Each structure stands twice: as C-alpha cells, then as structure tokens.
Amino acid sequence: MGNKYSVFSLIKNALSYHENWQRAWKDPTPKKEYDAVIVGGGGHGLATAYYLAKKHNMKNIAVVEKGWIGGGNTGRNTTIIRSNYLWDASAGLYDHALKIWEGLSQELNYNVMFSQRGVMNLAHNLQDVRDLKRRTHANRLNGIDAVYLSTEEVKKFCPIINTSQDIRYPVLGGTLQRRAGTARHDAVAWGYARGADEMGVDIIQNCEVKGIKRIGDTVEGLETTKGFIKTKKIGVVAAGHSSVIANMAGIRLPLESKPLQALVSEPVKPIIDTVVMSNAVHAYVSQSDKGELVIGAGTDDYVSYTQKGSHQIVEGTLNAILELYPIFSRMRMLRQWGGIVDICPDASPILSKTSINGLYFNCGWGTGGFKATPGSGDLFAHTIANDEPHKLNAAFNLNRFVSGDLVDEHGAAAVAH
Amino acid sequence: MFVINCPYCGERDQQEFKAGGEAHIERPKQPTELSDDEWAEYLFMRKNIKGVQYERWNHAHGCRKWFNMVRDTSNDEIKAIYKMGEKPPSI
C-alpha cells in the first residue's frame, strides 16, 4: 500500500508538520469506457466498488457521484450497527455485514471506529415482550448473539433509564445484542474510497447521471454531466433517488422516498455507553465519541426529496426520550437534519438483477442501511460480477413483489418505518 | 412541514393530515383475471416522483375526508388541491 497509515507514518509526517500527507483518493476525469460503473458514492456504492476490485478483480471500474462521496445518507444516519433481525434471510444478510465490520478497520488500514457497545431494544407492553422473546430465540437459532433482559437487568445495563412502572409506557424488559454497536459513518465512506482508489477504481465526484442508454434490453452506457460513459454493467446504489434512476431506465420499483430525521445535542460527558432503542414509543439514543447525544426520529408519511421533515416528528421522539431519560430534560439540541430514505413495502432491501441485462439495483434499505454497508457492498459486487446473486442476497430480489415471497421485517426491524 | 388548504375546512397545519400515497391508482375491475405481474404493479410499484406528483391526503384530525393534492416533492410546494372524483388538473 503506497500510503499505509501507521504509527511510523504518523511520526514521519509529524516531522514535516503534517503538510505532506498524500491525498487519500484521486480526482480523475472519466474514461470513455469502463467494465462496470457504480451510480452513487455513498458507503454502499464505494464498498461495492471496493469488493468488485478486491474479490472479483474488476479494476477498470468507476463510481459516479452527483455530489461528494459520503454526502448523502452515509453522512446523515445515526450509525447504529446490529444484526438481530427476525427472519432467516435478514439475519443472514445483516450478520454477514456485522462479521465484516469486526475486521474492517484492519482490512482497510483506516479506523472506522467500530465500537461494539451493545444495542438494547426495549419492550413496553405485553406484545413487545412476546415479540422480543420470539426474536431472541430466532436470533439464537441463527447463531446471532441475543439475550432477553428483565426490567432490573435493563436498569443495571443502562442505569439512566427510567424503569418506574408508573410512566405511560413502562419498561417491561428488553433484548441485548452485545456484538452490536456503532461506527464512524464518514470514515466508512472514506476508508472504502481510499481502498478502492488504491486498486485503480476511478471515483468521480460532482458527476450526475442524466440518462441510461440501452440497446434493446441491454445497457450501453450512462449520460452524465461529465459526458457519455460506455459500460456493460451499471450498479445503481442511489438510495432515496433510486426511483429517479429507475425511471431513466424505464423500469418500475416498489419504493417510496421519505424524509427521515435525526438530531444531536450539545456535547456532554459520557453518560450512556450503549445504544438504546424503543420501538413502541419510537425513541433511540446513543452518545457519540464527541459527547453528543445522537437521536433518531421517524419518517414522515409523505413522499418528499427535501431532506427536511416535519417538526412534530422530532417533538414526538423527544417526548419519548424525556419520559425514558428524565436526566436529559435540560439538554439543548445542537443540530437537526433529514435524509431521504427509500422504503420498500416489506421494509427489506432490494439487491437484485433487473429485467434489463447489465442493470443492477441495490436500494430499498429504508431507515436502516448503514449497518449493512460492508455486507451490502460485498454481496452486490458478487451479484454484478457473476450476474447472479449470492445465496445471502438471493431472497432480496426484485421479483419477490411479483411472487409474493416477501421478507416482511416491519415488525422486527426495531424502529422507524 | 407545510400548510394544507383542506377543500372542506380551509387552511390547516400539515400535522392534522395523513398522507395516503400516490393518487389515481385504479382498483382492478376484474381481480380474478389479474396476472401476478399485474398484481405487483397494482399493489407495490410506485412512481415515487421527484417533482410534481399527484397524491391522496386525508384530513385525519379534522373533517376526516379524503381529497387529492398535486405537490412538488422536490420542494414540498403544493400546486393544486381538488376533491375526490374531480378531474385532475394538468400542471
């Protein structure tokens, strides 16, 4: 690796006042033709390019991004990583990602700050208790670590939670996945970009796709703001804008794009050393390494591409947070933002071939795509390189909306749909 | 967040309303005759337009009546509102 980061490179660069670090990735102009082009330079797209180059030896490829890399939902999510999904297909997909997360910093030689601080899901009514117990059993049968906690054990694991039985939605128990946690979202995009760039992948920023050219049922190339790019394989990883790209190719997707909001507080000393999620009252919170509380709100119910979202959604989340954590009552919020999430009717993603030869879609991650970044990239790269899905993403095909073989994770995906 | 002019109640805050998704998706006249592809199209496939979109809304915390709206999803600007059964305006 030409630009390996280590304690020695740190010392060496300190001697030159850190003015001579090499750029982590280049800024190339697009070539006339590539073997494959990935549309979308977020975490999933960059990871796809990285694994195409690394595992499938496809080096003549490009990632085109209309803004800057990691500037979309990769930089807008609440960085939670877990794999405690109910259905076998989802468990396989998300745990595949979690296993890659565990060695990712070493593999990329880039600190993605993966922190296995645990994710706890709370139960607030009898049905929650039954659902979470069922999910715990399902997880364990799939080899995913999960334990069910009593109210006392919840209190012990996270002492600031109000476990009084007098509140409107009392804590009746919860589940804990200890291998789950958080990572630094920007670093994931940057680490994959640097790794892909080093293997020869062209990362082309400020390059918006304007059209998809096809001859019959086969793709021919892309019209972009930087000219026509010829390619036989196009992998679309455009999140909220997937339907916009699909429209250019003349195919229909079962997606709706909605604003999802998050917010952070002013930074404070360490107070919560895990991630706590609550489905019933819709509140989830963790604390960043900077000390900010990172809070995720829900989606609005209407289609919008505005990256804003409605005030009452944030208000609802903060009401729930304050009932569960009275200690936060005087915290001040620092920033609030929205991202556009593409939601599937069954709340599961699509990693799939399409009816057009050479056109692949990776979309529909909805409100929870960040956690899957490495696994999604790995499996999508496999799908593009072999023109066949990997067994772990075979269930997440586009045809499931025709066959009816849905992966219905609405109830099991913890929060926010 | 925006203000919606309910055709029955007048201008109200958006949080009184519930979005009902894409408008003018016609219910199949002969459901028993539909192929799997046609069912998928009717049940799941959506235009999800970035730009001017026709959609249904319900004044859930008001008169509880359904109506149609034409809205630009790229900036949430409402172009037109019309009652159920009325001819959609061309925008």
PDB file of C-alpha atoms in Angstrom, chain B residues 34-74:
ATOM      1  CA  LEU B  34     -55.124 -10.387 -12.886  1.00  0.00           C
ATOM      2  CA  SER B  35     -51.717 -11.965 -13.505  1.00  0.00           C
ATOM      3  CA  ASP B  36     -49.017 -11.902 -10.797  1.00  0.00           C
ATOM      4  CA  ASP B  37     -47.227  -9.105 -12.662  1.00  0.00           C
ATOM      5  CA  GLU B  38     -50.391  -7.016 -12.750  1.00  0.00           C
ATOM      6  CA  TRP B  39     -50.984  -7.587  -9.036  1.00  0.00           C
ATOM      7  CA  ALA B  40     -47.393  -6.497  -8.269  1.00  0.00           C
ATOM      8  CA  GLU B  41     -47.933  -3.386 -10.372  1.00  0.00           C
ATOM      9  CA  TYR B  42     -51.178  -2.510  -8.591  1.00  0.00           C
ATOM     10  CA  LEU B  43     -50.087  -3.335  -5.040  1.00  0.00           C
ATOM     11  CA  PHE B  44     -46.432  -2.348  -4.890  1.00  0.00           C
ATOM     12  CA  MET B  45     -44.977  -0.413  -7.823  1.00  0.00           C
ATOM     13  CA  ARG B  46     -44.999   3.362  -7.341  1.00  0.00           C
ATOM     14  CA  LYS B  47     -43.930   6.335  -9.427  1.00  0.00           C
ATOM     15  CA  ASN B  48     -42.186   7.979  -6.439  1.00  0.00           C
ATOM     16  CA  ILE B  49     -41.594  11.101  -8.498  1.00  0.00           C
ATOM     17  CA  LYS B  50     -39.034  13.759  -7.665  1.00  0.00           C
ATOM     18  CA  GLY B  51     -41.045  16.710  -8.893  1.00  0.00           C
ATOM     19  CA  VAL B  52     -44.770  17.164  -9.450  1.00  0.00           C
ATOM     20  CA  GLN B  53     -46.725  14.248  -8.037  1.00  0.00           C
ATOM     21  CA  TYR B  54     -50.468  13.526  -7.714  1.00  0.00           C
ATOM     22  CA  GLU B  55     -51.348  12.109  -4.314  1.00  0.00           C
ATOM     23  CA  ARG B  56     -54.153  11.434  -1.851  1.00  0.00           C
ATOM     24  CA  TRP B  57     -54.413  13.038   1.576  1.00  0.00           C
ATOM     25  CA  ASN B  58     -56.830  12.592   4.466  1.00  0.00           C
ATOM     26  CA  HIS B  59     -57.741  15.304   6.986  1.00  0.00           C
ATOM     27  CA  ALA B  60     -57.358  12.730   9.756  1.00  0.00           C
ATOM     28  CA  HIS B  61     -57.587  15.164  12.695  1.00  0.00           C
ATOM     29  CA  GLY B  62     -60.247  17.355  11.103  1.00  0.00           C
ATOM     30  CA  CYS B  63     -63.154  16.525   8.842  1.00  0.00           C
ATOM     31  CA  ARG B  64     -61.656  13.083   8.094  1.00  0.00           C
ATOM     32  CA  LYS B  65     -62.432  13.486   4.407  1.00  0.00           C
ATOM     33  CA  TRP B  66     -60.133  12.325   1.610  1.00  0.00           C
ATOM     34  CA  PHE B  67     -59.000  14.644  -1.183  1.00  0.00           C
ATOM     35  CA  ASN B  68     -56.318  14.881  -3.843  1.00  0.00           C
ATOM     36  CA  MET B  69     -53.267  17.110  -3.975  1.00  0.00           C
ATOM     37  CA  VAL B  70     -50.699  17.991  -6.612  1.00  0.00           C
ATOM     38  CA  ARG B  71     -47.392  18.645  -4.879  1.00  0.00           C
ATOM     39  CA  ASP B  72     -43.797  19.177  -5.966  1.00  0.00           C
ATOM     40  CA  THR B  73     -41.875  16.627  -3.890  1.00  0.00           C
ATOM     41  CA  SER B  74     -38.564  18.368  -4.541  1.00  0.00           C
TER      42      SER B  74
END
